[in-house]
Amino acid sequence: MGRVLLIIAAVFGVLTLVCVTALCRTCAKEHCGRIAQGELDEKLTSRIRHPKLAFAARLVGFVFAGLVAAAALLSAVQTVAIRVSGGKMLLPYAALAVGSGSMSYVAEGYALPDGAVEGFDAYELVFIRRADEAELSAGDVIAFYNSEGTLIIHRITEVFRVAGQTFYNTRGDANTAADREAVGYSSVVGKYTGASVPYVGAAVMFLQSWVGLITLAAVVYIVCVYDFYARKISAASRERLLAIEGKK
């Protein structure tokens, strides 16, 4: 049943992209025709009077959307790279998405050590860095993989050594109990820097799924199609403006 639904969703997605492409082509053809006939001369000449304002508005929108998309995509790629490399950071810093609220507040009866960094809410994008074994102490927040291969970001409550190896007991600030198993230093990915960006983590988690990747590909395709036909309209507009200037 699940495979059938997947096939139906794929067919529906392809048909949607085909319809979007046909719609853009039809609208662009109609718009270019109206420009050529002079129906939009007033709008074209008004744009000439305020070109900088229109350009600035478009630039701000593109830059903002591009930065958010780039941050989300980069974090998704980093998370996958960390998992593939066995829990090791490829760069000195990385951004990770938070999927739960286990660090969003401090549970009743649990006090943080003096000077400890505050926690973070679910769906935030948190920044971590590489940390040597000697740097980590009680109160630090670390990202690590548990025995089930799940990436967790919790606070160290205790540091101890067994047979020459360092281990950490950890706990989520909002949890009522400590994590069930100790974490070896070899499972530690990095240390939380205290910096985070709200809500962006939700986009990162979405991009880490197959649905998110397919959606991203569809959005890129639609943007490319829109840009292609927008350029055709711009070319028709420039041609019409030259014709208007020639009549003067």
Coordinates of N, CA and C in Angstrom, one line a residue:
M1 N 0.8 -1.2 0.0 CA 0.0 0.0 0.0 C 0.9 1.3 0.0
G2 N 1.9 1.2 0.8 CA 2.8 2.4 0.8 C 3.5 2.6 -0.5
R3 N 3.9 1.6 -1.2 CA 4.5 1.7 -2.5 C 3.5 2.3 -3.5
V4 N 2.3 1.9 -3.4 CA 1.3 2.4 -4.3 C 1.1 3.9 -4.1
L5 N 1.0 4.3 -2.8 CA 0.9 5.7 -2.5 C 2.1 6.5 -3.0
L6 N 3.3 6.0 -2.9 CA 4.5 6.6 -3.3 C 4.4 6.9 -4.9
I7 N 4.0 5.8 -5.6 CA 3.9 6.0 -7.0 C 2.8 7.0 -7.4
I8 N 1.7 7.0 -6.7 CA 0.6 8.0 -7.0 C 1.2 9.4 -6.7
A9 N 1.9 9.6 -5.6 CA 2.5 10.9 -5.3 C 3.5 11.4 -6.3
A10 N 4.3 10.4 -6.8 CA 5.3 10.7 -7.8 C 4.6 11.2 -9.1
V11 N 3.6 10.4 -9.5 CA 2.9 10.8 -10.8 C 2.2 12.2 -10.6
F12 N 1.6 12.4 -9.5 CA 0.9 13.7 -9.2 C 2.0 14.8 -9.2
G13 N 3.1 14.6 -8.7 CA 4.2 15.6 -8.7 C 4.7 15.9 -10.1
V14 N 4.9 14.9 -10.9 CA 5.3 15.1 -12.3 C 4.2 15.9 -13.0
L15 N 3.0 15.5 -12.9 CA 1.9 16.2 -13.6 C 1.8 17.7 -13.2
T16 N 2.0 17.9 -11.9 CA 2.0 19.3 -11.3 C 3.1 20.1 -12.0
L17 N 4.3 19.6 -12.1 CA 5.4 20.3 -12.7 C 5.1 20.6 -14.2
V18 N 4.5 19.6 -14.9 CA 4.1 19.8 -16.3 C 3.1 20.9 -16.4
C19 N 2.1 20.9 -15.5 CA 1.1 22.0 -15.6 C 1.7 23.3 -15.3
V20 N 2.6 23.4 -14.3 CA 3.2 24.7 -13.9 C 4.0 25.2 -15.1
T21 N 4.8 24.3 -15.8 CA 5.5 24.7 -17.0 C 4.6 25.2 -18.1
A22 N 3.5 24.5 -18.3 CA 2.6 25.0 -19.4 C 1.9 26.3 -19.0
L23 N 1.6 26.5 -17.7 CA 1.0 27.7 -17.3 C 1.9 28.9 -17.5
C24 N 3.2 28.7 -17.1 CA 4.2 29.8 -17.2 C 4.4 30.1 -18.7
R25 N 4.4 29.1 -19.5 CA 4.6 29.4 -21.0 C 3.4 30.1 -21.6
T26 N 2.2 29.7 -21.2 CA 1.0 30.4 -21.7 C 0.9 31.9 -21.2
C27 N 1.2 32.1 -19.9 CA 1.2 33.4 -19.3 C 2.2 34.3 -20.0
A28 N 3.4 33.8 -20.2 CA 4.5 34.6 -20.8 C 4.2 34.9 -22.2
K29 N 3.6 34.0 -22.9 CA 3.2 34.3 -24.3 C 2.1 35.4 -24.4
E30 N 1.1 35.3 -23.5 CA 0.1 36.3 -23.5 C 0.6 37.6 -23.1
H31 N 1.5 37.7 -22.1 CA 2.1 38.9 -21.6 C 2.9 39.6 -22.7
C32 N 3.7 38.8 -23.4 CA 4.6 39.3 -24.4 C 3.7 39.9 -25.6
G33 N 2.6 39.2 -25.8 CA 1.7 39.7 -26.9 C 1.1 41.1 -26.5
R34 N 0.7 41.2 -25.2 CA 0.1 42.5 -24.8 C 1.2 43.6 -24.8
I35 N 2.4 43.2 -24.5 CA 3.5 44.2 -24.6 C 3.7 44.7 -26.0
A36 N 3.8 43.7 -26.9 CA 4.0 44.1 -28.3 C 2.9 44.9 -28.9
Q37 N 1.7 44.8 -28.4 CA 0.5 45.5 -28.9 C 0.4 46.9 -28.2
G38 N 1.3 47.2 -27.2 CA 1.3 48.5 -26.6 C 0.3 48.6 -25.4
E39 N -0.3 47.5 -25.0 CA -1.3 47.6 -23.9 C -0.7 47.9 -22.5
L40 N 0.6 47.7 -22.4 CA 1.2 47.8 -21.1 C 2.3 49.0 -21.2
D41 N 2.1 49.9 -22.1 CA 3.1 50.9 -22.2 C 3.2 51.8 -21.0
E42 N 2.1 52.1 -20.4 CA 2.1 53.0 -19.2 C 2.9 52.3 -18.0
K43 N 2.7 51.0 -17.8 CA 3.4 50.3 -16.8 C 4.9 50.3 -17.1
L44 N 5.2 50.0 -18.4 CA 6.7 50.0 -18.7 C 7.4 51.3 -18.5
T45 N 6.7 52.4 -18.9 CA 7.4 53.7 -18.7 C 7.5 54.1 -17.2
S46 N 6.5 53.6 -16.4 CA 6.5 53.9 -15.0 C 7.7 53.2 -14.3
R47 N 8.0 52.0 -14.8 CA 9.1 51.3 -14.2 C 10.5 52.0 -14.5
I48 N 10.5 52.7 -15.6 CA 11.8 53.4 -15.9 C 12.0 54.5 -14.9
R49 N 10.9 55.1 -14.4 CA 11.0 56.2 -13.4 C 11.5 55.7 -12.0
H50 N 11.2 54.5 -11.7 CA 11.6 53.9 -10.4 C 12.4 52.6 -10.5
P51 N 13.5 52.6 -11.3 CA 14.2 51.4 -11.5 C 14.9 50.9 -10.3
K52 N 15.5 51.8 -9.5 CA 16.3 51.5 -8.4 C 15.5 50.9 -7.3
L53 N 14.3 51.4 -7.0 CA 13.4 50.9 -6.0 C 13.0 49.5 -6.3
A54 N 12.6 49.2 -7.5 CA 12.1 47.9 -7.9 C 13.3 46.9 -7.8
F55 N 14.5 47.3 -8.3 CA 15.7 46.4 -8.2 C 16.0 46.1 -6.8
A56 N 16.0 47.1 -5.9 CA 16.3 46.9 -4.5 C 15.3 45.9 -3.8
A57 N 14.1 46.1 -4.1 CA 13.1 45.2 -3.5 C 13.3 43.7 -3.9
R58 N 13.6 43.5 -5.2 CA 13.8 42.2 -5.7 C 15.1 41.6 -5.1
L59 N 16.1 42.5 -5.0 CA 17.4 42.0 -4.5 C 17.3 41.6 -3.0
V60 N 16.6 42.4 -2.2 CA 16.4 42.0 -0.8 C 15.7 40.7 -0.6
G61 N 14.7 40.5 -1.4 CA 13.9 39.3 -1.4 C 14.7 38.1 -1.8
F62 N 15.5 38.2 -2.8 CA 16.3 37.1 -3.3 C 17.4 36.8 -2.3
V63 N 18.1 37.8 -1.7 CA 19.2 37.6 -0.8 C 18.7 36.9 0.5
F64 N 17.5 37.3 1.0 CA 17.0 36.7 2.2 C 16.6 35.3 2.0
A65 N 15.9 35.0 0.9 CA 15.5 33.6 0.6 C 16.7 32.8 0.4
G66 N 17.7 33.3 -0.3 CA 18.9 32.6 -0.6 C 19.7 32.2 0.6
L67 N 19.8 33.2 1.5 CA 20.6 32.9 2.8 C 19.9 31.8 3.6
V68 N 18.6 31.9 3.8 CA 17.8 30.9 4.5 C 18.0 29.5 3.9
A69 N 17.8 29.5 2.6 CA 17.9 28.2 1.9 C 19.3 27.6 2.0
A70 N 20.3 28.5 1.8 CA 21.7 28.1 1.8 C 22.1 27.5 3.2
A71 N 21.6 28.2 4.3 CA 21.9 27.8 5.7 C 21.3 26.4 5.9
A72 N 20.0 26.3 5.5 CA 19.3 25.0 5.7 C 20.0 23.9 5.0
L73 N 20.3 24.1 3.7 CA 20.9 23.1 2.9 C 22.3 22.7 3.4
L74 N 23.1 23.7 3.8 CA 24.4 23.5 4.3 C 24.4 22.6 5.5
S75 N 23.5 23.0 6.4 CA 23.4 22.2 7.7 C 23.0 20.8 7.4
A76 N 22.0 20.6 6.5 CA 21.6 19.2 6.2 C 22.8 18.4 5.6
V77 N 23.6 19.0 4.7 CA 24.7 18.3 4.1 C 25.7 18.0 5.2
Q78 N 26.0 18.9 6.2 CA 26.9 18.7 7.2 C 26.5 17.5 8.1
T79 N 25.2 17.5 8.4 CA 24.7 16.4 9.3 C 24.9 15.1 8.6
V80 N 24.5 15.0 7.4 CA 24.7 13.7 6.6 C 26.2 13.4 6.6
A81 N 27.1 14.4 6.3 CA 28.5 14.1 6.3 C 29.1 13.6 7.6
I82 N 28.6 14.2 8.7 CA 29.0 13.7 10.0 C 28.6 12.3 10.3
R83 N 27.4 11.9 9.8 CA 26.9 10.5 10.0 C 27.8 9.6 9.2
V84 N 28.0 10.0 7.9 CA 28.8 9.1 7.0 C 30.2 8.9 7.5
S85 N 30.8 10.0 8.1 CA 32.2 9.9 8.5 C 32.4 9.3 9.9
G86 N 31.3 8.7 10.4 CA 31.4 8.0 11.7 C 31.4 9.0 12.9
G87 N 30.7 10.1 12.7 CA 30.6 11.0 13.9 C 31.7 12.0 14.0
K88 N 32.5 12.2 12.9 CA 33.6 13.2 13.0 C 33.2 14.4 12.2
M89 N 33.5 15.6 12.7 CA 33.3 16.8 12.0 C 34.4 17.0 11.0
L90 N 33.9 17.4 9.8 CA 34.9 17.6 8.7 C 35.5 19.0 8.7
L91 N 34.8 20.0 9.4 CA 35.2 21.3 9.5 C 35.3 21.7 11.0
P92 N 36.0 22.8 11.4 CA 36.0 23.1 12.8 C 34.7 23.4 13.4
Y93 N 33.7 23.9 12.6 CA 32.4 24.3 13.1 C 31.4 23.6 12.3
A94 N 30.2 23.4 12.9 CA 29.1 22.8 12.2 C 27.8 23.3 12.8
A95 N 26.7 23.2 12.0 CA 25.4 23.6 12.4 C 24.5 22.4 12.4
L96 N 23.8 22.1 13.5 CA 22.9 21.0 13.6 C 21.5 21.4 14.0
A97 N 20.5 20.7 13.5 CA 19.1 20.9 13.8 C 18.7 20.2 15.0
V98 N 17.9 20.9 15.8 CA 17.3 20.3 17.1 C 15.9 19.8 16.8
G99 N 15.7 18.5 17.1 CA 14.4 17.9 16.8 C 13.5 17.7 18.0
S100 N 14.0 18.0 19.2 CA 13.1 17.8 20.4 C 13.3 19.0 21.3
G101 N 12.5 19.0 22.4 CA 12.5 20.1 23.4 C 13.2 19.7 24.6
S102 N 14.1 18.7 24.6 CA 14.7 18.2 25.8 C 15.7 19.2 26.4
M103 N 16.0 20.3 25.7 CA 16.9 21.3 26.2 C 16.2 22.7 26.2
S104 N 14.9 22.7 26.1 CA 14.2 24.0 26.0 C 14.0 24.7 27.3
Y105 N 14.0 23.9 28.4 CA 13.9 24.6 29.7 C 14.5 23.7 30.8
V106 N 14.7 24.2 32.0 CA 15.3 23.4 33.1 C 14.2 22.8 33.9
A107 N 14.3 21.5 34.0 CA 13.3 20.7 34.8 C 13.3 21.1 36.3
E108 N 12.1 21.0 36.9 CA 12.0 21.4 38.4 C 13.0 20.5 39.2
G109 N 13.7 21.1 40.1 CA 14.6 20.4 40.9 C 16.0 20.2 40.3
Y110 N 16.2 20.6 39.1 CA 17.5 20.4 38.5 C 18.1 21.8 38.2
A111 N 19.3 22.0 38.8 CA 20.0 23.3 38.7 C 21.2 23.2 37.8
L112 N 21.4 24.2 36.9 CA 22.6 24.2 36.0 C 23.8 24.7 36.8
P113 N 25.0 24.2 36.4 CA 26.2 24.7 37.0 C 26.4 26.1 36.7
D114 N 27.1 26.8 37.6 CA 27.4 28.2 37.4 C 28.2 28.4 36.1
G115 N 27.8 29.4 35.3 CA 28.5 29.8 34.1 C 28.1 28.9 32.9
A116 N 27.2 27.9 33.1 CA 26.8 27.0 32.0 C 26.0 27.8 31.0
V117 N 26.2 27.4 29.7 CA 25.4 28.0 28.6 C 23.9 27.6 28.8
E118 N 23.0 28.4 28.3 CA 21.6 28.1 28.4 C 21.3 27.1 27.3
G119 N 20.1 26.5 27.4 CA 19.7 25.5 26.4 C 19.1 26.2 25.2
F120 N 18.3 25.4 24.4 CA 17.7 25.9 23.2 C 16.4 25.2 23.0
D121 N 15.6 25.8 22.1 CA 14.2 25.2 21.8 C 14.3 24.2 20.7
A122 N 13.2 23.5 20.5 CA 13.1 22.6 19.4 C 13.1 23.3 18.1
Y123 N 13.6 22.7 17.1 CA 13.7 23.3 15.7 C 14.6 24.5 15.6
E124 N 15.5 24.7 16.5 CA 16.5 25.7 16.4 C 17.7 25.1 15.6
L125 N 18.5 25.9 15.0 CA 19.7 25.5 14.4 C 20.9 25.9 15.3
V126 N 21.6 24.9 15.9 CA 22.6 25.2 16.9 C 24.0 25.0 16.3
F127 N 24.9 25.8 16.8 CA 26.3 25.7 16.2 C 27.2 25.0 17.2
I128 N 28.0 24.0 16.7 CA 28.9 23.3 17.6 C 30.3 23.4 17.0
R129 N 31.3 23.1 17.8 CA 32.7 23.1 17.3 C 33.4 21.9 17.8
R130 N 34.6 21.7 17.2 CA 35.4 20.6 17.7 C 35.9 20.9 19.1
A131 N 36.0 19.8 19.9 CA 36.5 20.0 21.3 C 37.4 18.8 21.7
D132 N 38.5 19.2 22.2 CA 39.4 18.1 22.7 C 38.9 17.5 24.0
E133 N 39.3 16.4 24.3 CA 38.9 15.6 25.5 C 39.0 16.4 26.8
A134 N 40.2 17.1 26.9 CA 40.5 17.9 28.1 C 39.6 19.1 28.2
E135 N 38.9 19.6 27.1 CA 38.1 20.8 27.2 C 36.7 20.5 27.8
L136 N 36.3 19.3 27.8 CA 34.9 19.0 28.2 C 34.8 18.8 29.7
S137 N 33.8 19.4 30.3 CA 33.6 19.2 31.7 C 32.1 19.3 32.0
A138 N 31.8 19.0 33.3 CA 30.4 19.1 33.7 C 29.8 20.5 33.4
G139 N 28.6 20.5 32.8 CA 27.9 21.8 32.4 C 28.0 22.1 31.0
D140 N 29.0 21.5 30.3 CA 29.1 21.7 28.8 C 28.0 20.9 28.1
V141 N 27.5 21.5 27.0 CA 26.5 20.8 26.1 C 27.3 20.2 25.0
I142 N 27.1 18.9 24.7 CA 27.8 18.3 23.6 C 26.8 17.6 22.7
A143 N 27.3 17.4 21.5 CA 26.5 16.6 20.5 C 27.2 15.3 20.4
F144 N 26.5 14.2 20.4 CA 27.1 12.8 20.4 C 26.1 11.8 19.8
Y145 N 26.6 10.7 19.5 CA 25.8 9.6 19.0 C 25.7 8.5 20.1
N146 N 24.4 8.1 20.4 CA 24.2 7.1 21.4 C 24.4 5.7 20.7
S147 N 24.2 4.6 21.5 CA 24.5 3.3 20.9 C 23.6 2.9 19.8
E148 N 22.4 3.6 19.7 CA 21.5 3.3 18.6 C 21.7 4.1 17.3
G149 N 22.8 5.0 17.4 CA 23.1 5.8 16.2 C 22.3 7.1 16.1
T150 N 21.7 7.5 17.2 CA 20.9 8.7 17.2 C 21.8 9.9 17.6
L151 N 21.7 11.0 16.9 CA 22.5 12.2 17.2 C 21.7 12.9 18.3
I152 N 22.3 13.2 19.4 CA 21.7 13.8 20.6 C 22.6 15.0 21.0
I153 N 21.9 16.1 21.5 CA 22.6 17.2 22.0 C 22.1 17.5 23.4
H154 N 22.9 17.0 24.4 CA 22.5 17.1 25.8 C 23.7 17.7 26.7
R155 N 23.4 17.9 27.9 CA 24.5 18.5 28.8 C 25.2 17.5 29.6
I156 N 26.5 17.7 29.8 CA 27.3 16.8 30.6 C 27.0 17.0 32.1
T157 N 26.7 16.0 32.8 CA 26.5 16.1 34.3 C 27.6 15.6 35.1
E158 N 28.4 14.7 34.5 CA 29.5 14.1 35.2 C 30.6 13.5 34.2
V159 N 31.8 13.7 34.6 CA 32.9 13.2 33.8 C 33.7 12.1 34.6
F160 N 33.9 10.9 34.1 CA 34.6 9.9 34.8 C 35.5 9.1 33.8
R161 N 36.4 8.3 34.3 CA 37.3 7.5 33.5 C 37.2 6.1 33.9
V162 N 37.2 5.2 32.9 CA 37.2 3.8 33.1 C 38.3 3.1 32.2
A163 N 39.2 2.4 32.8 CA 40.2 1.7 32.0 C 41.0 2.7 31.1
G164 N 41.2 3.9 31.6 CA 42.0 4.9 30.8 C 41.2 5.6 29.8
Q165 N 39.9 5.4 29.7 CA 39.0 6.1 28.7 C 38.0 7.0 29.4
T166 N 37.8 8.2 28.8 CA 36.9 9.1 29.4 C 35.4 8.9 29.0
F167 N 34.5 9.0 29.9 CA 33.1 8.9 29.7 C 32.4 10.0 30.3
Y168 N 31.2 10.3 29.8 CA 30.3 11.4 30.3 C 28.9 10.9 30.5
N169 N 28.4 11.3 31.7 CA 27.0 11.1 31.9 C 26.3 12.4 31.4
T170 N 25.2 12.3 30.8 CA 24.5 13.4 30.2 C 23.0 13.4 30.5
R171 N 22.4 14.6 30.3 CA 21.0 14.8 30.6 C 20.5 16.0 29.8
G172 N 19.3 15.8 29.3 CA 18.6 17.0 28.7 C 18.0 17.8 29.9
D173 N 18.2 19.2 29.8 CA 17.8 20.1 30.8 C 16.3 19.9 31.2
A174 N 15.5 19.6 30.2 CA 14.0 19.5 30.5 C 13.6 18.1 30.9
N175 N 14.5 17.1 30.9 CA 14.2 15.7 31.2 C 14.2 15.6 32.7
T176 N 13.5 14.6 33.2 CA 13.4 14.4 34.7 C 14.5 13.4 35.2
A177 N 15.2 12.8 34.2 CA 16.3 11.9 34.6 C 17.4 12.0 33.6
A178 N 18.6 11.4 34.1 CA 19.7 11.4 33.2 C 19.6 10.4 32.1
D179 N 20.4 10.5 31.0 CA 20.4 9.6 30.0 C 20.8 8.2 30.5
R180 N 20.3 7.1 29.9 CA 20.5 5.8 30.4 C 21.9 5.3 30.3
E181 N 22.6 5.7 29.3 CA 24.0 5.2 29.1 C 25.0 6.3 29.0
A182 N 26.2 6.0 29.5 CA 27.3 7.0 29.5 C 27.8 7.1 28.0
V183 N 28.4 8.2 27.7 CA 28.9 8.5 26.4 C 30.5 8.5 26.4
G184 N 31.1 7.8 25.6 CA 32.5 7.8 25.5 C 33.0 9.0 24.6
Y185 N 34.2 9.4 24.8 CA 34.7 10.6 24.0 C 34.7 10.3 22.6
S186 N 34.9 9.0 22.2 CA 34.9 8.7 20.8 C 33.6 8.9 20.1
S187 N 32.5 9.0 20.9 CA 31.1 9.2 20.3 C 30.8 10.7 20.3
V188 N 31.6 11.5 20.8 CA 31.3 12.9 20.9 C 31.6 13.6 19.5
V189 N 30.6 14.3 19.0 CA 30.8 15.0 17.7 C 31.4 16.4 17.9
G190 N 30.9 17.2 18.9 CA 31.4 18.5 19.1 C 30.7 19.1 20.4
K191 N 31.1 20.3 20.7 CA 30.7 21.1 21.8 C 29.8 22.3 21.4
Y192 N 28.7 22.5 22.0 CA 27.8 23.6 21.7 C 28.4 24.9 22.0
T193 N 28.4 25.8 21.1 CA 29.1 27.1 21.3 C 28.2 28.1 22.0
G194 N 26.9 27.9 22.1 CA 26.0 28.8 22.8 C 25.3 29.7 21.7
A195 N 25.6 29.5 20.5 CA 25.0 30.3 19.4 C 23.9 29.4 18.7
S196 N 22.8 30.0 18.4 CA 21.7 29.3 17.7 C 20.8 30.2 16.9
V197 N 20.1 29.7 16.0 CA 19.1 30.4 15.1 C 17.8 29.7 15.3
P198 N 16.7 30.5 15.7 CA 15.4 29.8 15.9 C 14.8 29.4 14.6
Y199 N 14.0 28.4 14.6 CA 13.1 27.9 13.5 C 13.8 27.3 12.3
V200 N 15.0 27.7 12.0 CA 15.7 27.3 10.8 C 15.9 25.8 10.9
G201 N 16.0 25.2 12.1 CA 16.2 23.8 12.2 C 15.1 22.9 11.6
A202 N 13.9 23.5 11.6 CA 12.8 22.7 11.0 C 13.0 22.5 9.5
A203 N 13.5 23.6 8.8 CA 13.8 23.5 7.4 C 14.9 22.5 7.2
V204 N 15.9 22.5 8.0 CA 17.0 21.6 7.9 C 16.6 20.1 8.0
M205 N 15.8 19.8 9.0 CA 15.3 18.5 9.2 C 14.4 18.0 8.0
F206 N 13.7 19.0 7.5 CA 12.8 18.6 6.3 C 13.7 18.3 5.1
L207 N 14.8 19.0 4.9 CA 15.7 18.8 3.8 C 16.5 17.5 3.9
Q208 N 16.6 16.9 5.2 CA 17.3 15.7 5.4 C 16.4 14.5 5.0
S209 N 15.1 14.7 4.7 CA 14.2 13.6 4.3 C 14.1 13.5 2.8
W210 N 13.7 12.4 2.3 CA 13.5 12.2 0.8 C 12.5 13.2 0.3
V211 N 11.4 13.4 1.1 CA 10.4 14.3 0.7 C 10.9 15.7 0.6
G212 N 11.8 16.1 1.5 CA 12.4 17.4 1.5 C 13.3 17.6 0.3
L213 N 14.1 16.6 0.0 CA 15.0 16.7 -1.2 C 14.2 16.8 -2.5
I214 N 13.2 16.0 -2.6 CA 12.3 16.0 -3.8 C 11.7 17.4 -3.9
T215 N 11.2 17.9 -2.8 CA 10.5 19.2 -2.8 C 11.5 20.3 -3.2
L216 N 12.7 20.2 -2.7 CA 13.8 21.2 -3.0 C 14.1 21.2 -4.5
A217 N 14.2 19.9 -5.1 CA 14.4 19.8 -6.5 C 13.3 20.4 -7.3
A218 N 12.0 20.2 -6.9 CA 10.9 20.7 -7.6 C 10.9 22.2 -7.5
V219 N 11.2 22.8 -6.4 CA 11.2 24.3 -6.2 C 12.3 24.8 -7.1
V220 N 13.5 24.2 -7.2 CA 14.6 24.7 -8.1 C 14.1 24.7 -9.5
Y221 N 13.4 23.6 -9.9 CA 12.9 23.5 -11.3 C 11.9 24.6 -11.6
I222 N 11.0 24.8 -10.7 CA 10.0 25.9 -10.9 C 10.6 27.3 -11.0
V223 N 11.6 27.5 -10.1 CA 12.3 28.8 -10.2 C 13.0 29.0 -11.5
C224 N 13.7 27.9 -12.0 CA 14.3 28.0 -13.3 C 13.4 28.2 -14.4
V225 N 12.2 27.6 -14.4 CA 11.2 27.8 -15.4 C 10.7 29.2 -15.4
Y226 N 10.4 29.7 -14.2 CA 9.9 31.1 -14.0 C 11.0 32.1 -14.5
D227 N 12.2 31.8 -14.1 CA 13.3 32.8 -14.6 C 13.4 32.8 -16.1
F228 N 13.3 31.6 -16.7 CA 13.4 31.5 -18.2 C 12.3 32.3 -18.9
Y229 N 11.1 32.2 -18.4 CA 10.0 33.0 -19.1 C 10.0 34.4 -18.7
A230 N 10.5 34.7 -17.4 CA 10.6 36.1 -17.0 C 11.6 36.8 -17.9
R231 N 12.7 36.1 -18.3 CA 13.7 36.7 -19.2 C 13.1 37.0 -20.6
K232 N 12.2 36.2 -21.0 CA 11.5 36.4 -22.3 C 10.6 37.7 -22.2
I233 N 9.9 37.8 -21.1 CA 9.1 39.0 -20.9 C 10.0 40.2 -20.8
S234 N 11.1 40.1 -20.1 CA 12.0 41.3 -20.0 C 12.6 41.7 -21.4
A235 N 12.9 40.7 -22.2 CA 13.4 41.0 -23.5 C 12.3 41.7 -24.4
A236 N 11.0 41.2 -24.3 CA 9.9 41.9 -25.0 C 9.7 43.3 -24.5
S237 N 9.9 43.5 -23.2 CA 9.7 44.8 -22.6 C 10.8 45.8 -23.1
R238 N 12.1 45.3 -23.1 CA 13.1 46.2 -23.6 C 12.9 46.5 -25.1
E239 N 12.5 45.5 -25.9 CA 12.2 45.8 -27.3 C 11.1 46.8 -27.5
R240 N 10.1 46.7 -26.6 CA 8.9 47.7 -26.7 C 9.4 49.1 -26.3
L241 N 10.2 49.2 -25.3 CA 10.7 50.5 -24.8 C 11.5 51.1 -25.9
L242 N 12.3 50.3 -26.6 CA 13.1 50.9 -27.7 C 12.2 51.4 -28.8
A243 N 11.1 50.7 -29.0 CA 10.2 51.2 -30.0 C 9.5 52.5 -29.6
I244 N 9.2 52.6 -28.3 CA 8.6 53.8 -27.8 C 9.5 55.0 -27.9
E245 N 10.8 54.7 -27.5 CA 11.8 55.8 -27.6 C 12.0 56.3 -29.1
G246 N 11.9 55.3 -30.0 CA 12.1 55.7 -31.4 C 11.0 56.5 -32.0
K247 N 9.8 56.5 -31.4 CA 8.6 57.3 -31.9 C 8.7 58.7 -31.4
K248 N 9.5 58.9 -30.3 CA 9.5 60.3 -29.7 C 10.4 61.2 -30.6

